[in-house]
Amino acid sequence: MGALGLIAPDALLSLMDFAPVAGLRRAEEDHTLAFLTASSMAALNMGVYYVLASLADWKAFFRWTVPFRLLTCAVFTFAVLGGRAPSGFFGVGLWEALGAVTTGAPLRHERRRAIPAASGATERTG
């Protein structure tokens, strides 16, 4: 999403159900593209952080992302419900919720598998 926003901002706006406006028709005070550029760059950076954390097997990073992705889902959902964003923005919230679940579930499964293994190791050495 970050790369798409940097390369084709109108495509990203359409994907989220925002009506794109041709650059020449934008009012001078309309900073939509500047905000979209900043948001897209942040999203691209976060994607790189995820890859680097994965390569370093930094599980704490991924644990921290779960509650914040759920919070992001809630904020984006309330933005639609409160009339601050179009209904297509629900997809962004759902994407974050899906990311939280697909990150949290394997971490939880791995932790549950590690607890009996750690208990067994303690009993053998104790």
XYZ file of C-alpha atoms in Angstrom:
126
model
C 0.000 0.000 0.000
C 2.871 2.339 0.792
C 4.546 1.797 -2.557
C 1.221 2.174 -4.382
C 0.565 5.483 -2.605
C 3.970 6.790 -3.647
C 3.752 5.587 -7.251
C 0.029 6.012 -8.021
C -1.706 8.033 -5.298
C -5.002 8.252 -7.199
C -5.108 4.441 -7.479
C -4.656 4.147 -3.716
C -7.374 6.740 -3.098
C -9.741 4.804 -5.389
C -8.896 1.525 -3.660
C -9.981 3.056 -0.340
C -13.185 4.469 -1.910
C -11.995 8.084 -1.904
C -12.823 9.991 -5.067
C -9.533 10.988 -6.695
C -9.236 14.559 -7.959
C -7.004 15.423 -10.883
C -3.906 17.284 -9.639
C -4.635 20.383 -11.669
C -8.159 20.672 -10.214
C -7.034 20.599 -6.576
C -7.411 23.768 -4.560
C -4.178 25.332 -3.344
C -5.212 24.545 0.248
C -5.828 20.850 -0.565
C -2.954 18.920 0.962
C -4.382 15.462 0.279
C -1.445 14.391 -1.879
C 1.122 15.672 0.641
C -0.612 13.773 3.447
C -0.940 10.673 1.250
C 2.768 10.861 0.389
C 3.721 11.077 4.073
C 1.359 8.229 5.019
C 2.561 6.070 2.140
C 6.203 6.608 3.065
C 5.419 5.661 6.676
C 3.609 2.521 5.480
C 6.534 1.563 3.248
C 8.967 2.079 6.144
C 6.809 -0.069 8.431
C 6.839 -2.826 5.834
C 10.632 -2.730 5.815
C 10.644 -2.837 9.647
C 8.529 -5.998 9.519
C 10.915 -7.662 7.075
C 13.991 -6.723 9.115
C 12.354 -7.855 12.379
C 11.476 -11.149 10.715
C 15.006 -11.681 9.446
C 16.304 -10.985 12.984
C 13.642 -13.303 14.473
C 12.633 -10.433 16.783
C 9.400 -11.832 18.208
C 8.935 -8.989 20.712
C 8.426 -6.597 17.794
C 5.649 -8.772 16.395
C 3.992 -9.161 19.810
C 3.889 -5.368 20.126
C 2.219 -5.000 16.725
C -0.836 -7.112 17.605
C -2.591 -4.702 20.006
C -1.628 -1.676 17.930
C -2.985 -3.216 14.739
C -6.244 -3.943 16.581
C -6.296 -0.328 17.781
C -5.731 0.836 14.208
C -8.655 -1.326 13.086
C -10.883 0.261 15.725
C -9.836 3.823 14.851
C -10.388 3.291 11.115
C -13.736 1.591 11.725
C -14.912 4.459 13.934
C -13.695 6.926 11.287
C -16.135 5.341 8.822
C -18.947 5.058 11.357
C -18.413 8.679 12.407
C -18.526 9.958 8.828
C -14.854 10.957 8.683
C -14.016 8.380 6.001
C -15.898 6.607 3.188
C -17.103 3.029 3.585
C -14.196 1.722 1.491
C -11.946 2.662 4.386
C -13.408 -0.323 6.265
C -11.053 -2.412 4.130
C -8.024 -0.729 5.692
C -9.328 -1.551 9.167
C -10.054 -5.131 8.157
C -6.552 -5.451 6.717
C -5.109 -4.388 10.080
C -7.379 -6.803 11.981
C -6.354 -9.626 9.653
C -2.698 -8.714 10.193
C -3.186 -8.766 13.972
C -4.821 -12.206 13.871
C -2.299 -13.724 11.459
C 0.525 -12.400 13.629
C -0.959 -13.092 17.056
C -2.233 -16.620 16.424
C 1.143 -18.132 15.438
C 2.901 -16.292 18.275
C 0.376 -17.672 20.756
C 0.664 -21.170 19.289
C 4.448 -21.034 19.471
C 4.359 -19.820 23.084
C 1.973 -22.612 24.083
C 4.258 -25.195 22.477
C 7.291 -23.727 24.254
C 5.747 -23.851 27.760
C 5.454 -27.680 27.972
C 8.904 -28.052 26.445
C 10.383 -25.684 29.037
C 8.547 -27.519 31.845
C 9.859 -30.872 30.650
C 13.405 -29.546 30.446
C 13.157 -28.203 33.978
C 11.903 -31.519 35.345
C 14.724 -33.488 33.720
C 17.440 -31.207 35.003
C 15.878 -30.674 38.457
